[in-house]
């Protein structure tokens, strides 16, 4: 038992030491290696869903009629999916015609598996020309920026993530502030002076002062004024213009 | 080794399930799996599996070494040592311990992120956090039935032979 405790203690010390040692050495191939589990996750997920799909739509021995019914159900689902995808891609094309800095479109294949971070993974990486800090948007508005860029995949930090902060302004009053994510469905707009008149539904657009987000991009709308009289600044709850839970394709804007 | 690989495969599947199929508040199923592995295989193997599971979870979130590595490792040690204190072990006790471990795990990750990132993470007392605890409690009951936790100690699933 004593030996076990010594082994555990040594292991724990090595863990702590390595966490500090490796904090600043993460780059290139190491990042690729770190994302490997996610690729395995994605592949295993599609295998699992494929297995269940085959199980559900397997040819029935009772008769061809039932098989035909299964085929029709599959076709109908495919048609509905194709129709929805067409609508989304049409929106993406509209964005392409509207924005001269439009770069490419990508498909979302996974989200963060935990409750702590709001990130998406897309199916394009630096082999497709994607770079760090490109703006990810849909026709409805900005959703975030690219963070980790690997060969064929990249992560997007959503504007609702705790690590996100965007320089913004209120479209009506032109007052400038910082839009911060809190890990939930909404964001918080800070540093708007309390003497500025703010109303629910006011549009929040990027100011371009952070050097990352070009100015004039819609990020969300004022949902609630959490505190206005407690200090010199308002604390404003902002609902993202794009519902962040239902994103399937994103457009990337160049810098 | 065989059971280790089975648990590792299950870990990937559970993470895939969480990442792809669950949106909104998510359970921490890898944590429940780590607890059951530790209960069945002891503190040393359990701790090693916990650290590996945490490493994989952190990698999928974009860290190389992050909070999950430590929290899952500690969770494996704690649950095994709690289990040793009890003569009787049943589904309810198992669920209660995993509920407590889940809450402690969340607190650990919360303070770790707060300490190292300097940015305030999502609240520890949010609805999402509460739902995660509830989901994990339900998962603990389900795993108890599926993996098979007998009164014997250490626990081992009936389908895992003694020579694994």
Tab-separated table of C-alpha atoms in Angstrom:
chain	number	residue	atom	x	y	z
A	1	UNK	CA	0.000	0.000	0.000
A	2	UNK	CA	2.869	2.348	0.927
A	3	UNK	CA	4.500	1.545	-2.416
A	4	UNK	CA	1.282	2.439	-4.231
A	5	UNK	CA	1.100	5.793	-2.497
A	6	UNK	CA	4.701	6.547	-3.457
A	7	UNK	CA	3.977	5.647	-7.093
A	8	UNK	CA	0.858	7.834	-7.093
A	9	UNK	CA	2.713	10.737	-5.475
A	10	UNK	CA	5.558	10.531	-8.025
A	11	UNK	CA	3.050	10.336	-10.884
A	12	UNK	CA	1.217	13.395	-9.588
A	13	UNK	CA	4.427	15.394	-9.241
A	14	UNK	CA	5.382	14.474	-12.827
A	15	UNK	CA	1.946	15.630	-14.006
A	16	UNK	CA	2.285	18.994	-12.307
A	17	UNK	CA	5.847	19.479	-13.520
A	18	UNK	CA	4.968	18.547	-17.091
A	19	UNK	CA	1.971	20.888	-17.096
A	20	UNK	CA	4.271	23.826	-16.418
A	21	UNK	CA	7.043	22.567	-18.675
A	22	UNK	CA	4.803	22.066	-21.693
A	23	UNK	CA	2.648	25.172	-21.379
A	24	UNK	CA	4.785	27.209	-23.752
A	25	UNK	CA	6.177	24.463	-25.946
A	26	UNK	CA	2.924	23.573	-27.653
A	27	UNK	CA	3.262	24.080	-31.365
A	28	UNK	CA	3.094	22.469	-34.807
A	29	UNK	CA	3.140	18.725	-34.666
A	30	UNK	CA	2.278	18.611	-30.974
A	31	UNK	CA	-0.962	20.475	-31.698
A	32	UNK	CA	-1.684	18.063	-34.518
A	33	UNK	CA	-1.168	15.197	-32.097
A	34	UNK	CA	-3.410	16.813	-29.515
A	35	UNK	CA	-6.287	17.078	-31.971
A	36	UNK	CA	-5.941	13.424	-32.997
A	37	UNK	CA	-8.484	12.257	-30.376
A	38	UNK	CA	-11.070	14.626	-31.817
A	39	UNK	CA	-10.560	13.173	-35.287
A	40	UNK	CA	-10.986	9.712	-33.828
A	41	UNK	CA	-14.094	10.974	-32.041
A	42	UNK	CA	-15.550	12.331	-35.264
A	43	UNK	CA	-14.815	9.141	-37.162
A	44	UNK	CA	-16.162	6.915	-34.411
A	45	UNK	CA	-19.304	9.074	-34.214
A	46	UNK	CA	-19.986	8.701	-37.903
A	47	UNK	CA	-19.354	4.956	-37.625
A	48	UNK	CA	-21.780	4.669	-34.702
A	49	UNK	CA	-24.452	6.716	-36.483
A	50	UNK	CA	-23.860	4.682	-39.662
A	51	UNK	CA	-24.300	1.462	-37.696
A	52	UNK	CA	-27.623	2.634	-36.249
A	53	UNK	CA	-28.761	3.921	-39.630
A	54	UNK	CA	-28.051	0.532	-41.170
A	55	UNK	CA	-29.794	-1.139	-38.243
A	56	UNK	CA	-32.895	1.037	-38.578
A	57	UNK	CA	-33.144	0.914	-42.333
A	58	UNK	CA	-32.017	-2.678	-42.870
A	59	UNK	CA	-34.023	-4.614	-45.498
A	60	UNK	CA	-36.880	-6.440	-43.865
A	61	UNK	CA	-37.392	-10.112	-44.579
A	62	UNK	CA	-41.179	-9.766	-44.492
A	63	UNK	CA	-41.452	-8.270	-47.920
A	64	UNK	CA	-40.284	-5.876	-50.558
A	65	UNK	CA	-43.050	-3.432	-49.713
A	66	UNK	CA	-41.518	-2.674	-46.369
A	67	UNK	CA	-38.119	-2.320	-47.992
A	68	UNK	CA	-39.601	0.104	-50.486
A	69	UNK	CA	-41.154	2.084	-47.640
A	70	UNK	CA	-37.759	2.292	-45.991
A	71	UNK	CA	-36.217	3.532	-49.233
A	72	UNK	CA	-38.902	6.192	-49.586
A	73	UNK	CA	-38.385	7.340	-46.012
A	74	UNK	CA	-34.637	7.570	-46.651
A	75	UNK	CA	-35.205	9.503	-49.873
A	76	UNK	CA	-37.588	11.881	-48.169
A	77	UNK	CA	-35.112	12.553	-45.359
A	78	UNK	CA	-32.353	13.135	-47.919
A	79	UNK	CA	-34.569	15.538	-49.883
A	80	UNK	CA	-35.456	17.541	-46.776
A	81	UNK	CA	-31.797	17.652	-45.744
A	82	UNK	CA	-30.727	18.720	-49.247
A	83	UNK	CA	-33.378	21.422	-49.294
A	84	UNK	CA	-32.251	22.801	-45.945
A	85	UNK	CA	-28.610	22.636	-46.991
A	86	UNK	CA	-29.444	24.491	-50.212
A	87	UNK	CA	-31.119	27.242	-48.232
A	88	UNK	CA	-28.082	27.584	-45.973
A	89	UNK	CA	-25.662	27.590	-48.899
A	90	UNK	CA	-27.767	30.192	-50.690
A	91	UNK	CA	-27.381	32.384	-47.621
A	92	UNK	CA	-23.637	31.764	-47.656
A	93	UNK	CA	-23.508	32.772	-51.319
A	94	UNK	CA	-25.380	35.957	-50.506
A	95	UNK	CA	-22.722	36.709	-47.908
A	96	UNK	CA	-20.072	36.030	-50.559
A	97	UNK	CA	-21.614	38.611	-52.884
A	98	UNK	CA	-22.001	41.124	-50.056
A	99	UNK	CA	-18.519	40.858	-48.546
A	100	UNK	CA	-15.396	41.447	-50.645
A	101	UNK	CA	-13.319	39.846	-47.867
A	102	UNK	CA	-15.255	36.561	-48.094
A	103	UNK	CA	-12.741	33.715	-48.075
A	104	UNK	CA	-14.403	30.304	-47.953
A	105	UNK	CA	-17.227	28.278	-46.445
A	106	UNK	CA	-16.744	25.325	-44.108
A	107	UNK	CA	-18.839	22.685	-42.442
A	108	UNK	CA	-19.057	22.275	-38.674
A	109	UNK	CA	-18.341	18.690	-37.633
A	110	UNK	CA	-18.001	18.873	-33.854
A	111	UNK	CA	-18.398	21.040	-30.790
A	112	UNK	CA	-16.508	21.072	-27.559
A	113	UNK	CA	-17.435	17.982	-25.562
A	114	UNK	CA	-17.542	19.808	-22.221
A	115	UNK	CA	-19.664	22.561	-20.721
A	116	UNK	CA	-16.685	24.846	-20.155
A	117	UNK	CA	-15.781	26.082	-23.623
A	118	UNK	CA	-17.826	27.279	-26.583
A	119	UNK	CA	-15.871	26.125	-29.602
A	120	UNK	CA	-16.678	24.576	-32.956
A	121	UNK	CA	-14.497	22.489	-35.231
A	122	UNK	CA	-14.714	23.033	-38.983
A	123	UNK	CA	-13.514	20.819	-41.829
A	124	UNK	CA	-11.004	23.270	-43.326
A	125	UNK	CA	-7.494	24.098	-42.186
A	126	UNK	CA	-4.284	25.684	-43.373
A	127	UNK	CA	-4.161	23.348	-46.404
A	128	UNK	CA	-7.235	25.276	-47.573
A	129	UNK	CA	-5.654	28.630	-46.768
A	130	UNK	CA	-7.348	29.141	-43.409
A	131	UNK	CA	-5.342	31.245	-40.954
A	132	UNK	CA	-5.575	32.060	-37.275
A	133	UNK	CA	-7.973	34.869	-36.279
A	134	UNK	CA	-10.077	34.762	-39.427
A	135	UNK	CA	-13.644	35.908	-38.807
A	136	UNK	CA	-16.330	33.235	-38.820
A	137	UNK	CA	-19.777	34.439	-39.750
A	138	UNK	CA	-23.122	33.416	-41.114
A	139	UNK	CA	-25.593	35.555	-43.004
A	140	UNK	CA	-27.184	36.471	-39.655
A	141	UNK	CA	-24.000	37.756	-38.050
A	142	UNK	CA	-20.533	37.107	-36.698
A	143	UNK	CA	-20.134	33.961	-34.621
A	144	UNK	CA	-16.452	34.015	-33.674
A	145	UNK	CA	-12.916	33.690	-34.971
A	146	UNK	CA	-10.610	30.858	-35.906
A	147	UNK	CA	-8.214	29.820	-33.171
A	148	UNK	CA	-6.315	26.594	-33.693
A	149	UNK	CA	-5.604	25.926	-37.354
A	150	UNK	CA	-4.422	22.433	-38.276
A	151	UNK	CA	-3.884	20.750	-41.648
A	152	UNK	CA	-7.484	20.022	-42.576
A	153	UNK	CA	-9.318	21.292	-39.538
A	154	UNK	CA	-9.651	24.431	-37.496
A	155	UNK	CA	-11.371	25.448	-34.296
A	156	UNK	CA	-13.587	28.481	-33.944
A	157	UNK	CA	-13.871	30.291	-30.632
A	158	UNK	CA	-17.456	31.519	-30.457
A	159	UNK	CA	-18.235	35.028	-29.241
A	160	UNK	CA	-19.978	33.432	-26.249
A	161	UNK	CA	-16.801	31.631	-25.101
A	162	UNK	CA	-15.057	32.819	-21.948
A	163	UNK	CA	-11.919	33.484	-23.972
A	164	UNK	CA	-13.664	35.821	-26.415
A	165	UNK	CA	-13.662	39.621	-26.291
A	166	UNK	CA	-14.620	41.869	-29.216
A	167	UNK	CA	-14.414	45.638	-29.522
A	168	UNK	CA	-17.926	46.764	-30.407
A	169	UNK	CA	-20.206	49.756	-30.553
A	170	UNK	CA	-23.916	50.253	-30.189
A	171	UNK	CA	-25.280	51.084	-33.615
A	172	UNK	CA	-27.807	53.637	-32.353
A	173	UNK	CA	-25.759	55.616	-29.851
A	174	UNK	CA	-22.265	54.860	-31.325
A	175	UNK	CA	-21.011	54.220	-27.791
A	176	UNK	CA	-18.046	51.820	-27.711
A	177	UNK	CA	-17.528	48.887	-25.405
A	178	UNK	CA	-16.229	45.334	-25.151
A	179	UNK	CA	-18.397	42.311	-25.869
A	180	UNK	CA	-17.333	39.403	-23.662
A	181	UNK	CA	-18.471	35.813	-23.677
A	182	UNK	CA	-19.489	34.103	-20.448
A	183	UNK	CA	-19.787	30.515	-21.588
A	184	UNK	CA	-23.578	30.704	-21.930
A	185	UNK	CA	-25.934	31.524	-24.755
A	186	UNK	CA	-25.579	35.273	-24.346
A	187	UNK	CA	-22.674	37.724	-24.119
A	188	UNK	CA	-22.062	40.743	-21.940
A	189	UNK	CA	-21.367	44.225	-23.227
A	190	UNK	CA	-19.170	46.191	-20.855
A	191	UNK	CA	-17.748	49.690	-20.537
A	192	UNK	CA	-20.754	51.518	-21.992
A	193	UNK	CA	-21.070	54.673	-19.843
A	194	UNK	CA	-24.227	54.700	-17.734
A	195	UNK	CA	-25.325	58.064	-19.139
A	196	UNK	CA	-25.662	56.534	-22.634
A	197	UNK	CA	-29.243	55.668	-23.481
A	198	UNK	CA	-29.529	51.965	-24.279
A	199	UNK	CA	-32.676	50.179	-25.331
A	200	UNK	CA	-33.562	46.543	-25.720
A	201	UNK	CA	-33.152	45.496	-29.344
A	202	UNK	CA	-30.327	47.923	-30.146
A	203	UNK	CA	-27.902	46.397	-32.643
A	204	UNK	CA	-24.331	45.687	-31.512
A	205	UNK	CA	-21.728	45.938	-34.285
A	206	UNK	CA	-17.970	45.538	-34.341
A	207	UNK	CA	-15.969	48.756	-34.031
A	208	UNK	CA	-12.758	47.459	-35.613
A	209	UNK	CA	-10.665	48.888	-32.793
A	210	UNK	CA	-9.340	45.502	-31.677
A	211	UNK	CA	-7.563	44.965	-34.990
A	212	UNK	CA	-9.205	41.566	-35.431
A	213	UNK	CA	-12.818	42.157	-36.393
A	214	UNK	CA	-13.464	44.593	-39.272
A	215	UNK	CA	-15.857	47.373	-38.331
A	216	UNK	CA	-19.560	47.283	-39.058
A	217	UNK	CA	-20.197	43.559	-38.646
A	218	UNK	CA	-23.360	42.677	-36.775
A	219	UNK	CA	-22.766	40.627	-33.622
A	220	UNK	CA	-26.043	40.745	-31.748
A	221	UNK	CA	-28.837	42.703	-30.163
A	222	UNK	CA	-29.277	44.115	-26.671
A	223	UNK	CA	-31.425	41.640	-24.758
A	224	UNK	CA	-31.361	43.132	-21.277
A	225	UNK	CA	-29.691	45.865	-19.263
A	226	UNK	CA	-28.406	43.986	-16.231
A	227	UNK	CA	-27.143	46.965	-14.264
A	228	UNK	CA	-27.139	50.624	-15.091
A	229	UNK	CA	-27.273	52.540	-11.840
A	230	UNK	CA	-24.738	50.665	-9.726
A	231	UNK	CA	-21.624	52.168	-11.280
A	232	UNK	CA	-20.312	54.345	-14.053
A	233	UNK	CA	-20.879	51.696	-16.720
A	234	UNK	CA	-23.863	49.730	-17.951
A	235	UNK	CA	-23.619	45.946	-17.941
A	236	UNK	CA	-25.670	44.828	-20.911
A	237	UNK	CA	-26.734	41.338	-21.905
A	238	UNK	CA	-26.465	40.777	-25.652
A	239	UNK	CA	-28.156	38.017	-27.617
A	240	UNK	CA	-25.971	36.924	-30.564
A	241	UNK	CA	-27.531	37.672	-33.948
A	242	UNK	CA	-26.909	34.074	-34.989
A	243	UNK	CA	-28.287	31.321	-32.734
A	244	UNK	CA	-25.018	29.662	-31.739
A	245	UNK	CA	-26.459	26.227	-30.986
A	246	UNK	CA	-27.653	25.535	-34.523
A	247	UNK	CA	-24.692	26.354	-36.747
A	248	UNK	CA	-23.931	23.784	-39.446
A	249	UNK	CA	-21.967	25.818	-41.990
A	250	UNK	CA	-19.870	28.929	-41.497
A	251	UNK	CA	-18.282	31.436	-43.841
A	252	UNK	CA	-14.777	32.659	-43.159
A	253	UNK	CA	-13.816	36.238	-43.855
A	254	UNK	CA	-10.214	37.106	-44.660
A	255	UNK	CA	-8.244	39.799	-42.861
B	1	UNK	CA	-5.058	-4.950	-20.644
B	2	UNK	CA	-8.194	-6.157	-22.396
B	3	UNK	CA	-10.468	-4.287	-20.019
B	4	UNK	CA	-8.253	-1.195	-20.289
B	5	UNK	CA	-8.699	-1.169	-24.058
B	6	UNK	CA	-12.442	-1.756	-23.741
B	7	UNK	CA	-12.737	1.175	-21.352
B	8	UNK	CA	-10.564	3.311	-23.665
B	9	UNK	CA	-12.819	2.534	-26.623
B	10	UNK	CA	-15.858	3.329	-24.478
B	11	UNK	CA	-14.237	6.623	-23.508
B	12	UNK	CA	-13.868	7.661	-27.156
B	13	UNK	CA	-17.438	6.665	-27.908
B	14	UNK	CA	-18.811	8.578	-24.930
B	15	UNK	CA	-16.849	11.690	-25.864
B	16	UNK	CA	-18.070	11.361	-29.447
B	17	UNK	CA	-21.614	11.016	-28.173
B	18	UNK	CA	-21.232	14.188	-26.097
B	19	UNK	CA	-19.481	16.221	-28.797
B	20	UNK	CA	-21.720	15.303	-31.687
B	21	UNK	CA	-25.155	14.487	-30.303
B	22	UNK	CA	-25.632	16.637	-27.191
B	23	UNK	CA	-25.967	20.385	-27.381
B	24	UNK	CA	-26.573	22.697	-24.437
B	25	UNK	CA	-25.809	21.314	-20.974
B	26	UNK	CA	-23.676	18.191	-21.280
B	27	UNK	CA	-22.895	15.387	-18.844
B	28	UNK	CA	-19.313	14.441	-18.026
B	29	UNK	CA	-19.569	10.789	-18.996
B	30	UNK	CA	-15.788	10.232	-19.146
B	31	UNK	CA	-15.679	11.075	-15.435
B	32	UNK	CA	-18.292	8.425	-14.632
B	33	UNK	CA	-16.339	5.910	-16.695
B	34	UNK	CA	-13.110	6.780	-14.874
B	35	UNK	CA	-14.859	6.252	-11.517
B	36	UNK	CA	-16.095	2.813	-12.536
B	37	UNK	CA	-12.700	1.822	-13.906
B	38	UNK	CA	-11.040	2.888	-10.675
B	39	UNK	CA	-13.587	0.992	-8.578
B	40	UNK	CA	-12.918	-2.138	-10.556
B	41	UNK	CA	-9.148	-1.972	-10.973
B	42	UNK	CA	-7.691	-0.122	-7.997
B	43	UNK	CA	-6.130	3.256	-7.359
B	44	UNK	CA	-2.951	2.921	-9.444
B	45	UNK	CA	-4.552	1.636	-12.631
B	46	UNK	CA	-7.572	3.843	-12.020
B	47	UNK	CA	-5.360	6.907	-11.587
B	48	UNK	CA	-3.469	6.066	-14.782
B	49	UNK	CA	-6.710	5.609	-16.709
B	50	UNK	CA	-8.074	8.836	-15.176
B	51	UNK	CA	-4.995	10.801	-16.237
B	52	UNK	CA	-5.162	9.342	-19.756
B	53	UNK	CA	-8.893	10.080	-20.014
B	54	UNK	CA	-8.251	13.628	-18.799
B	55	UNK	CA	-5.430	14.064	-21.304
B	56	UNK	CA	-7.690	12.942	-24.131
B	57	UNK	CA	-10.516	15.209	-22.942
B	58	UNK	CA	-8.163	18.195	-22.714
B	59	UNK	CA	-6.730	17.458	-26.162
B	60	UNK	CA	-10.199	17.485	-27.644
B	61	UNK	CA	-10.775	20.906	-26.048
B	62	UNK	CA	-7.550	22.265	-27.530
B	63	UNK	CA	-5.202	21.957	-24.543
B	64	UNK	CA	-2.193	19.709	-24.384
B	65	UNK	CA	-2.220	19.526	-20.633
B	66	UNK	CA	-5.238	20.979	-18.900
B	67	UNK	CA	-7.546	20.740	-15.914
B	68	UNK	CA	-9.163	17.432	-16.822
B	69	UNK	CA	-5.863	15.581	-16.602
B	70	UNK	CA	-5.569	16.438	-12.921
B	71	UNK	CA	-9.233	16.301	-12.000
B	72	UNK	CA	-9.874	12.872	-13.528
B	73	UNK	CA	-6.698	11.524	-11.963
B	74	UNK	CA	-7.765	12.766	-8.530
B	75	UNK	CA	-11.338	11.555	-9.058
B	76	UNK	CA	-10.048	8.028	-9.701
B	77	UNK	CA	-7.991	8.070	-6.492
B	78	UNK	CA	-10.747	9.545	-4.343
B	79	UNK	CA	-13.552	7.246	-5.432
B	80	UNK	CA	-11.430	4.155	-4.846
B	81	UNK	CA	-10.432	5.307	-1.379
B	82	UNK	CA	-14.020	6.258	-0.504
B	83	UNK	CA	-15.164	2.815	-1.640
B	84	UNK	CA	-12.657	1.130	0.669
B	85	UNK	CA	-14.278	2.787	3.693
B	86	UNK	CA	-17.644	1.131	3.049
B	87	UNK	CA	-18.510	-2.455	3.792
B	88	UNK	CA	-21.763	-2.243	1.894
B	89	UNK	CA	-21.830	-0.931	-1.643
B	90	UNK	CA	-24.943	-0.485	-3.745
B	91	UNK	CA	-26.326	1.584	-6.610
B	92	UNK	CA	-27.498	4.429	-4.373
B	93	UNK	CA	-24.152	4.781	-2.579
B	94	UNK	CA	-22.331	4.596	-5.880
B	95	UNK	CA	-24.573	7.290	-7.340
B	96	UNK	CA	-24.118	9.542	-4.294
B	97	UNK	CA	-20.334	9.258	-4.453
B	98	UNK	CA	-20.255	9.967	-8.184
B	99	UNK	CA	-22.558	12.960	-7.644
B	100	UNK	CA	-20.105	14.314	-5.070
B	101	UNK	CA	-17.092	13.568	-7.261
B	102	UNK	CA	-18.776	15.340	-10.204
B	103	UNK	CA	-19.361	18.451	-8.105
B	104	UNK	CA	-15.765	18.364	-6.826
B	105	UNK	CA	-14.447	17.817	-10.363
B	106	UNK	CA	-16.378	20.846	-11.617
B	107	UNK	CA	-15.100	22.975	-8.737
B	108	UNK	CA	-11.526	21.894	-9.507
B	109	UNK	CA	-11.853	22.738	-13.221
B	110	UNK	CA	-13.555	26.050	-12.389
B	111	UNK	CA	-10.713	27.185	-10.125
B	112	UNK	CA	-8.048	25.832	-12.483
B	113	UNK	CA	-9.412	27.850	-15.430
B	114	UNK	CA	-9.865	30.900	-13.231
B	115	UNK	CA	-6.310	30.633	-11.915
B	116	UNK	CA	-4.522	30.030	-15.229
B	117	UNK	CA	-6.588	31.899	-17.800
B	118	UNK	CA	-7.364	34.962	-15.682
B	119	UNK	CA	-10.803	35.078	-17.264
B	120	UNK	CA	-13.925	34.271	-15.359
B	121	UNK	CA	-15.310	30.954	-16.595
B	122	UNK	CA	-18.998	30.034	-16.554
B	123	UNK	CA	-20.477	30.111	-13.085
B	124	UNK	CA	-20.051	27.099	-10.877
B	125	UNK	CA	-23.614	27.548	-9.690
B	126	UNK	CA	-25.308	27.837	-13.060
B	127	UNK	CA	-28.133	25.712	-14.397
B	128	UNK	CA	-25.653	24.041	-16.750
B	129	UNK	CA	-23.534	22.935	-13.791
B	130	UNK	CA	-26.588	21.643	-11.932
B	131	UNK	CA	-27.722	19.722	-14.986
B	132	UNK	CA	-24.277	18.174	-15.389
B	133	UNK	CA	-24.458	16.837	-11.828
B	134	UNK	CA	-27.961	15.466	-12.428
B	135	UNK	CA	-26.948	13.849	-15.727
B	136	UNK	CA	-23.894	12.256	-14.151
B	137	UNK	CA	-25.975	10.885	-11.268
B	138	UNK	CA	-28.365	9.291	-13.750
B	139	UNK	CA	-25.411	7.978	-15.772
B	140	UNK	CA	-23.926	6.460	-12.602
B	141	UNK	CA	-27.099	4.445	-12.031
B	142	UNK	CA	-27.140	3.346	-15.662
B	143	UNK	CA	-23.463	2.376	-15.643
B	144	UNK	CA	-23.976	0.460	-12.399
B	145	UNK	CA	-26.536	-1.679	-14.154
B	146	UNK	CA	-24.645	-2.012	-17.444
B	147	UNK	CA	-21.104	-2.535	-16.163
B	148	UNK	CA	-22.336	-4.689	-13.326
B	149	UNK	CA	-21.293	-3.711	-9.833
B	150	UNK	CA	-21.600	-6.588	-7.421
B	151	UNK	CA	-21.064	-6.366	-3.682
B	152	UNK	CA	-17.640	-7.877	-4.095
B	153	UNK	CA	-14.578	-5.699	-3.793
B	154	UNK	CA	-13.014	-4.558	-6.002
B	155	UNK	CA	-15.908	-4.417	-8.404
B	156	UNK	CA	-15.484	-5.962	-11.763
B	157	UNK	CA	-17.898	-6.386	-14.586
B	158	UNK	CA	-19.178	-9.959	-14.917
B	159	UNK	CA	-18.198	-10.058	-18.597
B	160	UNK	CA	-14.601	-9.222	-17.779
B	161	UNK	CA	-12.785	-12.408	-16.965
B	162	UNK	CA	-10.343	-12.603	-14.057
B	163	UNK	CA	-7.333	-12.998	-16.350
B	164	UNK	CA	-7.728	-9.554	-17.935
